[in-house]
C-alpha positions in Angstrom: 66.1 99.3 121.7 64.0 102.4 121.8 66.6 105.1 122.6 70.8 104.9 123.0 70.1 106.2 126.5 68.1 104.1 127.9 68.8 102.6 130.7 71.6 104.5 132.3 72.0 103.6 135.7 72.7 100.0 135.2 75.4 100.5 133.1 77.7 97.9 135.4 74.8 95.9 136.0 75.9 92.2 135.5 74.0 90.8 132.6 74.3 87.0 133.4 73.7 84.4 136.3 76.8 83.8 138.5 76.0 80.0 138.2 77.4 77.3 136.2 80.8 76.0 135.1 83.7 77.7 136.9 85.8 78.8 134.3 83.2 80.8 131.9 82.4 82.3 135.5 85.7 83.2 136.3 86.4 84.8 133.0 83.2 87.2 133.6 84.2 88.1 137.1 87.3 89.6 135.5 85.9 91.0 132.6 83.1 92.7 135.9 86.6 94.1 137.4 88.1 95.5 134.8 85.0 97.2 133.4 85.0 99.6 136.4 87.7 102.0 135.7 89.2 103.3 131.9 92.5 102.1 133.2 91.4 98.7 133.9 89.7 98.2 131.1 92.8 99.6 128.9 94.9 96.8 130.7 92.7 94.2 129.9 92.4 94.9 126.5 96.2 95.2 125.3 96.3 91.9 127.5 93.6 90.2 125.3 96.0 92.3 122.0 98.8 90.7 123.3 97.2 86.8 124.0 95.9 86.7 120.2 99.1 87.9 118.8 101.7 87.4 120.1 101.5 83.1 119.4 103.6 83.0 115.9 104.5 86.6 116.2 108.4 85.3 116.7 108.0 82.0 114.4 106.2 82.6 111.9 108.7 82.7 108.7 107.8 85.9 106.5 104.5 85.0 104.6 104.7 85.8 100.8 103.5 88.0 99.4 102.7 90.8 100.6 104.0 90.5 104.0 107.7 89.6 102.4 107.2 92.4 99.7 106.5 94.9 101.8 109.3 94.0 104.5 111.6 93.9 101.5 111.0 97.1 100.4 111.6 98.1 104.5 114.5 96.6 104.2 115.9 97.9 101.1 115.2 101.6 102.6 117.7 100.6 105.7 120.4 99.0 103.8 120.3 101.8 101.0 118.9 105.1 102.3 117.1 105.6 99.7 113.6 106.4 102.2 111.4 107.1 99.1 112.4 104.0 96.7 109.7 101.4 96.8 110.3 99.2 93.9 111.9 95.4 93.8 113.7 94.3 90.7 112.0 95.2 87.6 109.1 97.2 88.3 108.2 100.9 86.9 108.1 103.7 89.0 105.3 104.5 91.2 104.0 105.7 94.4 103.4 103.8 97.0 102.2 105.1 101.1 105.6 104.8 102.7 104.7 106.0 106.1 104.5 101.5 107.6 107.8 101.4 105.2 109.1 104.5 107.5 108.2 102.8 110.3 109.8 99.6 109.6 113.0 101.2 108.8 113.1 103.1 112.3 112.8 100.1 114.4 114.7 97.6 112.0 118.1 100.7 112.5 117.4 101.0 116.2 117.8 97.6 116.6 120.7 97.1 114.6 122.1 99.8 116.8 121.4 98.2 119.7 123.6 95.2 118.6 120.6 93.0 117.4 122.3 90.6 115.2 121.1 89.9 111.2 118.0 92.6 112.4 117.3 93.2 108.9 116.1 89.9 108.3 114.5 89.1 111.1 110.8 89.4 110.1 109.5 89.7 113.8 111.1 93.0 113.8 109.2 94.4 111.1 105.9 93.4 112.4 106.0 95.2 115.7 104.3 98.4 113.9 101.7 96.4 113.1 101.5 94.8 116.5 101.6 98.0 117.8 98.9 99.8 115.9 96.7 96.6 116.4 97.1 97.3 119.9 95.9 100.6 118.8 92.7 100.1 116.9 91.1 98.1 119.8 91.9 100.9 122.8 90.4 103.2 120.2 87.2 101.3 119.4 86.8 101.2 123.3 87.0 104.8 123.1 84.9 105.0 119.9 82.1 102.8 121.1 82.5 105.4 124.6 80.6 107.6 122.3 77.6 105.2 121.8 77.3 103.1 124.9 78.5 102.6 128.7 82.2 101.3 129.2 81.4 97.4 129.8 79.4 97.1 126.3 82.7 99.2 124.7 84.6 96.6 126.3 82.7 94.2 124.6 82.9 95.9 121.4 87.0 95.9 121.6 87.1 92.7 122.7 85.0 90.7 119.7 87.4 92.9 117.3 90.7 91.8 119.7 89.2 88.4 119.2 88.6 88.5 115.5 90.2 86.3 113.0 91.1 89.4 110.6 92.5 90.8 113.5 94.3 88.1 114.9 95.9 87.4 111.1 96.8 91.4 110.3 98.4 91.5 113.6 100.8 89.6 112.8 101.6 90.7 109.5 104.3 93.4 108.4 101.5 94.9 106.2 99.8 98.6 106.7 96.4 96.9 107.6 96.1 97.7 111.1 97.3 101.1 111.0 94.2 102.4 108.4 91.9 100.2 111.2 93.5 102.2 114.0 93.0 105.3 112.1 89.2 104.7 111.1 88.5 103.3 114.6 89.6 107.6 115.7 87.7 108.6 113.1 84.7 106.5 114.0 84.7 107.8 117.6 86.1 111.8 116.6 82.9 112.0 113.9 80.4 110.0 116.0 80.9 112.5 119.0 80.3 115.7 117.2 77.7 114.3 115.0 75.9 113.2 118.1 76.4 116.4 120.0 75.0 117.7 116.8 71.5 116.1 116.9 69.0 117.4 119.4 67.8 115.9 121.9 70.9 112.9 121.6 73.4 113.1 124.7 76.9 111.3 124.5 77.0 108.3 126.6 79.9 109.8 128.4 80.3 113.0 128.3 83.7 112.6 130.5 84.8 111.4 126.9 83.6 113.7 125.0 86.2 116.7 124.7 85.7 119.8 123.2 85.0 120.4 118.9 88.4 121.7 118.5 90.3 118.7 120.1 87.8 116.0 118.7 88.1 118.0 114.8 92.3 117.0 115.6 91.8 113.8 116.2 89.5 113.3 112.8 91.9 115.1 111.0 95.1 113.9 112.3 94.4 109.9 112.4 93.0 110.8 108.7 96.6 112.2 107.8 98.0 109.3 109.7 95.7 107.0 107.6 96.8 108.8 104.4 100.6 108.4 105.3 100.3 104.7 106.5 97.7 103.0 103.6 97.4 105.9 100.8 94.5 107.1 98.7 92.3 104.3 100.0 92.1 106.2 103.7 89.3 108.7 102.5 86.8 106.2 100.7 86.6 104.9 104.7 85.3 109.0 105.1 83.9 110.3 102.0 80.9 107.2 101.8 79.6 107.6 105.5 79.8 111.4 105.3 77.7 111.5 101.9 75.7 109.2 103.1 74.7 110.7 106.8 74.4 114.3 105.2 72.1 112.3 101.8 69.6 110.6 105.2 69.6 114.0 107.3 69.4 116.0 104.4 71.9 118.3 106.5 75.6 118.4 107.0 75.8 120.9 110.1 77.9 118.4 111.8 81.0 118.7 110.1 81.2 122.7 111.4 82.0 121.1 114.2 85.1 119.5 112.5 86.7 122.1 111.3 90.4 122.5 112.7 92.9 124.8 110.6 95.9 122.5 112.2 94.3 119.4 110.9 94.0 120.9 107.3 97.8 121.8 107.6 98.5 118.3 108.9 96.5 116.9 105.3 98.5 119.6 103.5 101.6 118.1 105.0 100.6 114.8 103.6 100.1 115.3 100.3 102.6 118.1 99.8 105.4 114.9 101.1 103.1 112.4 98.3 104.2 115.0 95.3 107.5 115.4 96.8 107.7 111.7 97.0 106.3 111.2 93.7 108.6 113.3 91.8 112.5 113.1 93.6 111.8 110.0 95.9 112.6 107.0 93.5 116.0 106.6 92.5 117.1 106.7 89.0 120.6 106.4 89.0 122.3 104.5 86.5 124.0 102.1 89.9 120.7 101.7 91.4 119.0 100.6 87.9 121.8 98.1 87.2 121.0 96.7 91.5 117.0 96.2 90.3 118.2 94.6 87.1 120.7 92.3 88.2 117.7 90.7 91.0 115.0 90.1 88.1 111.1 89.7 88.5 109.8 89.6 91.9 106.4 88.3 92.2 103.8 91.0 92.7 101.7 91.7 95.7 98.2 89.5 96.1 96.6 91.3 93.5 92.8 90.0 95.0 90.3 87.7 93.6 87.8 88.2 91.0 84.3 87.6 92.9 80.4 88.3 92.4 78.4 90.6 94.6 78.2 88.6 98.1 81.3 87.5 98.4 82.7 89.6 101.2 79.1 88.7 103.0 80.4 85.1 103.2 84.0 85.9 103.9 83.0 88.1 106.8 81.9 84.6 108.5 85.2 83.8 109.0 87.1 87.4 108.7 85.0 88.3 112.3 84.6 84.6 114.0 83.7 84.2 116.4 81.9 87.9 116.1 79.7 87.3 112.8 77.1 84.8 114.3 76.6 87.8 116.9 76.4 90.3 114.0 73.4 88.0 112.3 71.6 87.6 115.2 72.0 91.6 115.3 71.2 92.7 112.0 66.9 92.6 112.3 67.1 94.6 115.6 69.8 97.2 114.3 67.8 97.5 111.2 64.8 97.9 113.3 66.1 101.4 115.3 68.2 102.5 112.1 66.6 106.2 113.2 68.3 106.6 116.0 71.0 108.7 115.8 74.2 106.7 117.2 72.5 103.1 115.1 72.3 105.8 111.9 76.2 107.1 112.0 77.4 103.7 112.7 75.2 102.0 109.5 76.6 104.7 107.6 80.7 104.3 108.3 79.5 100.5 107.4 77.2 100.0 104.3 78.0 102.7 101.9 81.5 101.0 102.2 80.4 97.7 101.7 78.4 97.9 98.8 80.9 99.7 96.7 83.3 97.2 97.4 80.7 94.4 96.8 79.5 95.8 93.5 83.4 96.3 92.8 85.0 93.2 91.1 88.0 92.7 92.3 87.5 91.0 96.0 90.5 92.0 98.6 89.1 90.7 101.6 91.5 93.9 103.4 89.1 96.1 101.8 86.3 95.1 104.2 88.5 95.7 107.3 87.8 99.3 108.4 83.7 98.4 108.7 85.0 96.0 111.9 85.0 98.3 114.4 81.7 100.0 113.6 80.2 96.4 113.3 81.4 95.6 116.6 79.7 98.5 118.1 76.3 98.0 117.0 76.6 94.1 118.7 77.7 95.8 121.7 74.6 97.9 121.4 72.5 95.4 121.1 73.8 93.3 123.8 73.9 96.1 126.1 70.1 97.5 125.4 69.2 93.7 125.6 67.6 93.7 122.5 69.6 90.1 121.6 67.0 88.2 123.7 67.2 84.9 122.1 63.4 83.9 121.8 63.7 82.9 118.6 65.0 79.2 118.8 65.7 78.8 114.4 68.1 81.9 115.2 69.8 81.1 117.9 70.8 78.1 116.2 73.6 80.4 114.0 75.4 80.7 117.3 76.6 76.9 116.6 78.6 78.3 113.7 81.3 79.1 116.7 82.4 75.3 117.1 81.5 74.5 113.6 83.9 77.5 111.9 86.2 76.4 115.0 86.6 72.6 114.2 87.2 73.8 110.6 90.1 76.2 111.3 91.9 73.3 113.1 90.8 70.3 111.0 92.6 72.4 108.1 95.8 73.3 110.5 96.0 69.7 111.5 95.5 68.3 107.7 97.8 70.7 106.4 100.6 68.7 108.5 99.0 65.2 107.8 98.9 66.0 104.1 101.8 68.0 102.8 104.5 67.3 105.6 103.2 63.9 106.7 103.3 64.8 110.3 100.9 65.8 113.2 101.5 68.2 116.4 100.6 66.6 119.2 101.5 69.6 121.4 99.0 71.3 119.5 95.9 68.9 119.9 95.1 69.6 123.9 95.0 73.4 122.8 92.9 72.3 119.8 90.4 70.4 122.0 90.1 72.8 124.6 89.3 75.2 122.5 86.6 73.2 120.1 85.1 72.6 123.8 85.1 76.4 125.2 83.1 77.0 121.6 80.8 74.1 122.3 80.2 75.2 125.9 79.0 78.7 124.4 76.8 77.5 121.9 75.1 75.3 123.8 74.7 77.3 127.1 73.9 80.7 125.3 70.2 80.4 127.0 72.0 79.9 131.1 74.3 82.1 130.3 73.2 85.1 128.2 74.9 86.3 125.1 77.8 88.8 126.5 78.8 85.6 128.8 78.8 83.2 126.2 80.5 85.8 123.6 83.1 85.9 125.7 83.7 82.3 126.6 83.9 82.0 122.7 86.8 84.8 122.3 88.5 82.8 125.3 88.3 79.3 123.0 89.3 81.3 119.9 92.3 82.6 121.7 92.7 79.0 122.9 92.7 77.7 119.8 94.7 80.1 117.9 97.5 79.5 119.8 97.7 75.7 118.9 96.7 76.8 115.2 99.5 79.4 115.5 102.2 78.8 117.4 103.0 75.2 116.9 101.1 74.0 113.4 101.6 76.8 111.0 105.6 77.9 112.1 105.9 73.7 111.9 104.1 73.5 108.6 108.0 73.0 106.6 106.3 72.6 103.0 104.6 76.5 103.5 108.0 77.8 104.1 110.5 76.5 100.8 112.0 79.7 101.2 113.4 78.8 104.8 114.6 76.2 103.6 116.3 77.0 100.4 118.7 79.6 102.3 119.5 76.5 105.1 120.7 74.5 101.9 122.3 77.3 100.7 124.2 78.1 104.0 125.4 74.5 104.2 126.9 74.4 100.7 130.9 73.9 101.1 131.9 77.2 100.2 129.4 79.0 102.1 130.3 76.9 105.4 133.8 77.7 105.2 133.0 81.2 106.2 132.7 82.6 102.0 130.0 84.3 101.0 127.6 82.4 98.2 125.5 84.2 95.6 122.3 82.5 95.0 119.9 82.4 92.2 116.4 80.7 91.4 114.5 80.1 88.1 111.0 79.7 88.3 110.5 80.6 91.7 110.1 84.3 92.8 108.5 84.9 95.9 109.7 87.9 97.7 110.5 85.9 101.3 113.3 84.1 99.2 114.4 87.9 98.6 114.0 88.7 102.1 115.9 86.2 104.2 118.9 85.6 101.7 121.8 88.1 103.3 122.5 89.2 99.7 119.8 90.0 96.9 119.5 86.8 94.6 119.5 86.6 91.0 116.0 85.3 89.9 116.1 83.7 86.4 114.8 81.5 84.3 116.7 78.3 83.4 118.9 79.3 80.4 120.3 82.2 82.1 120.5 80.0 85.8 123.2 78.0 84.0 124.8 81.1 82.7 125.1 82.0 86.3 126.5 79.2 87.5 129.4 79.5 84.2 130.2 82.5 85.5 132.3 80.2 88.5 132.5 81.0 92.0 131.2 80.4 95.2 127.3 80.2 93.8 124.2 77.7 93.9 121.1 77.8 91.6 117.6 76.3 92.8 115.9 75.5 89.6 111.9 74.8 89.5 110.8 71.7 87.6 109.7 73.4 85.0 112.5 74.9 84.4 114.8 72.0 84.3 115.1 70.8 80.6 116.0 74.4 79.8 118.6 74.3 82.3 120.3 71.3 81.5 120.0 71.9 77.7 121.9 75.2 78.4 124.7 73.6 80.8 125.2 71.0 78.2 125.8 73.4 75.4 127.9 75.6 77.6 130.1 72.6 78.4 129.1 73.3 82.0 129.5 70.3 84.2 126.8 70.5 87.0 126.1 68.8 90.6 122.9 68.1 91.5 122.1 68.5 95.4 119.2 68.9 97.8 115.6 68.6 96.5 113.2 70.2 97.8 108.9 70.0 97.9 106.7 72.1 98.9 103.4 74.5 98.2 104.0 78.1 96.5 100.3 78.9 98.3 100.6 82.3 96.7 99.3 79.8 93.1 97.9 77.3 95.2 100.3 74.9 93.2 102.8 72.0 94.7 106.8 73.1 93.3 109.7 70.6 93.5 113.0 72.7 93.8 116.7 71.1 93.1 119.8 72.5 94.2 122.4 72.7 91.8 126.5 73.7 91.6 129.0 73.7 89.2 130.9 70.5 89.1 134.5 72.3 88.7 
């Protein structure tokens, strides 16, 4: 890997042997096509978007909490108007990024107008901005890595993050996520351009791509306001680190000339000046809306992260980038190795600063890590394209059998998950499940016929294999993850509620923000005492009380006089404490 351009003219040189099984063949030839053209390759790539995410994008019930809080919130903006109000129940005012809330709102109304029925509780709705910006952040770490490499290894770049479990999960979830990884994966390829046009004697691998200063300095600036509207403060910590750190090694920071833009500075200006705006007349403080936050109670607060030493994002990136982060080890001595040249220096930069802060921080959010993908992802397609990943060294090839191992636990855990808590298997799901386990064998084991681009993407083809048995007929199947599904289908069959009345619901000692979400009306969320107050109160009404809120509950019915009827119990797993929850159902007797 002596120089970035090296090797120019066979940049659609095939990199394998035609022989051997017919499938992983097959799935090269196509990968050969589409690698000719930017159009093709664009096709091919919101294809492979669309084959990891869409399985469970429809079924999946909304996933506390964060997903369920943050499509609340959505929500609440549509029903209410209110555009800058971003609090549930009892919470104290603060700001929030409310440009994925925005979002949210504007497809969840246009479908409503369209006649989509119940579209405000239809969670599938409120994930297509993340779909779409998912579809986003891979075309534009194709067009990143353009800046680095030839188109085929960019495709490979795009593809290991398309085929990434992070990705695959964020995808799918109503959550800002993908739209800061679509707007560092701009940022990635604005910056890397002019920093590369910057340094003598370095060319851009496709200067077709390039574009002048003034249009690139947009981009930068624009996907950084977009960044900032979408996720918040945490956008420029993605910017700030690399940009220290690349001006700290060149002991220079010419570069950024190149990025000024006076329209990109007003776009920032924009930004902020809407945060303060926001900040200071966007909540709601009117007595009406006060007593609406009251009356719902305590909804449980977003995943606040996990307490963690140093290291602990090194071992969850095994799993975050699988089936990429065997390819990323095998990379790391060789990166390290031309760390002086100047498209291996920018791309270490947008990555380490980064992950050392957040490393050295102690609260772990495995999110935090995200933004670092698409710059990983580069440097293996570097690799693999300079052919520097020659696998010589048998003891480290061996890491590449992590891909069935890592795959075989993924699905043992589905499949246990439904053995365990629901008492049940799929058997739909256990051809995809074995198919896949085999495509990752296949790769592992053939790595040496095949070469490592061919096997990486036989793996990505058994991860996508896979997922959709993981996702699209275990986890929408898995009943005891989804309690609140199933508390609003008792609550719809109640007598009342089945004649056609409309039944106000409460719960004590369970708060999750999906029950919130997919009840048509708010619910009152109590503890036991006051659950039994509620139900005094008469009316067409059901309480689900939690276990441990049960002697409270009947010690205040009984001192009420409140004769009660006890009806469908439920069990399950709150995941967001890890904890198993048994939920009755309970009416007045009168």
């Amino acid at each position: 890997m002596k120089s970035v351009s090296a090797g120019r003219s066979g940049r659609n040189a095939p990199l394998y042997s035609k022989g051997g099984p017919r499938i992983p063949s097959r799935i090269v030839e196509l990968f050969d096509a589409c690698s000719r053209s930017d159009r093709r390759a664009s096709l091919f790539l919101v294809g492979l978007c669309l084959l990891a995410l869409l399985p469970g994008f429809f079924s999946i019930p909304p996933v506390d909490r964060n997903e369920a809080r943050f499509a609340e919130i959505s929500r609440q903006m549509v029903d209410t108007g209110h555009l800058g109000e971003t609090r549930l129940g009892w919470e104290v005012k603060r700001t929030r990024p409310i440009g994925q809330h925005w979002l949210q709102a504007a497809v969840v109304a246009a479908a409503e107008k369209v006649g989509i029925s119940s579209a405000d509780r239809r969670i599938w709705l409120y994930r297509l901005p993340s779909l779409a910006s998912a579809i986003a952040a891979v075309l534009l770490t194709f067009w990143a890595a353009l800046a680095f490499t030839h188109r085929r290894a960019a495709m490979l770049a795009a593809s290991l993050l398309a085929g990434s479990v992070a990705f695959s999960v964020g995808g799918r979830l109503a959550i800002p996520e993908m739209s800061l990884l679509a707007a560092t994966a701009a940022m990635i390829g604005a910056l890397g351009r002019l920093y590369l046009a910057e340094r003598h004697g370095e060319a851009l691998a496709y200067p077709a791509h390039s574009g002048g200063d003034g249009r690139l300095a947009l981009i930068f600036w624009a996907a950084l306001a977009f960044g900032l509207f979408a996720k918040g403060l945490m956008t420029p910590i993605y910017v700030i680190l690399p940009l220290a750190a690349l001006t700290l090694v060149d002991r220079s920071a010419r570069f950024l000339r190149r990025a000024r833009s006076y329209t990109g500075l007003a776009l920032i200006l924009l930004v902020a000046v809407g945060w303060f705006l926001l900040r200071r007349y966007g909540a709601v403080d009117t007595q009406e809306a006060a007593l609406a936050r009251g009356l719902i109670g305590r909804v449980l607060p977003d995943y606040p992260g996990f307490t963690g030493p140093p290291g602990s994002y090194l071992l969850l990136f095994w799993a975050m980038f699988w089936p990429g982060a065997p390819l990323a080890a095998l990379a790391v001595p060789i990166i390290w190795k031309a760390r002086r040249i100047g498209a291996v220096r920018f791309l270490l930069a947008w990555i380490l600063p980064a992950w050392l802060l957040f490393e050295l921080w102690p609260v772990k959010l495995p999110a935090y890590v995200g933004p670092t993908l698409p710059a990983i992802a580069i440097l293996i397609a570097l690799a693999v394209e300079r052919g520097a990943m020659a696998l010589g060294n048998t003891r480290l090839a061996r890491v590449l059998w992590l891909w069935p191992v890592i795959g075989a636990a993924i699905a043992v855990a589905a499949l246990l998950g439904l053995a365990v808590f629901d008492r049940t298997t799929s058997v739909l799901a256990w051809p995809f499940l074995l198919l896949g386990f085999f495509a990752l064998v296949t790769a592992a084991s053939s790595v040496r016929e095949y070469g490592v681009e061919k096997s990486a993407l036989l793996a990505i083809a058994g991860m996508l294999v896979s997922g959709f048995g993981v996702m699209q007929l275990v986890l929408p199947n898995l009943d005891s993850f989804w309690l609140s599904q199933r508390m609003v289908a008792v609550a719809a069959q109640e007598p009342c509620a089945a004649g056609g009345g409309e039944i106000e619901v409460a719960s004590a000692g369970y708060s999750e923000p999906s029950l919130v979400f997919l009840l048509p009306r708010p619910p009152r969320l109590l503890d036991g005492a006051a659950a039994a107050d509620f139900l005094k109160e008469g009316g067409c009404r059901v309480v689900f009380v939690d276990r441990r809120h049960e002697a409270r509950f009947a010690r205040r019915a009984e001192a009420l006089g409140l004769r009660i009827q006890r009806g469908t119990e439920l069990r399950g797993l709150a995941y967001g404490d890890l904890r198993e929850v048994r939920i009755t159902a309970y009416r007045s007797g009168s």
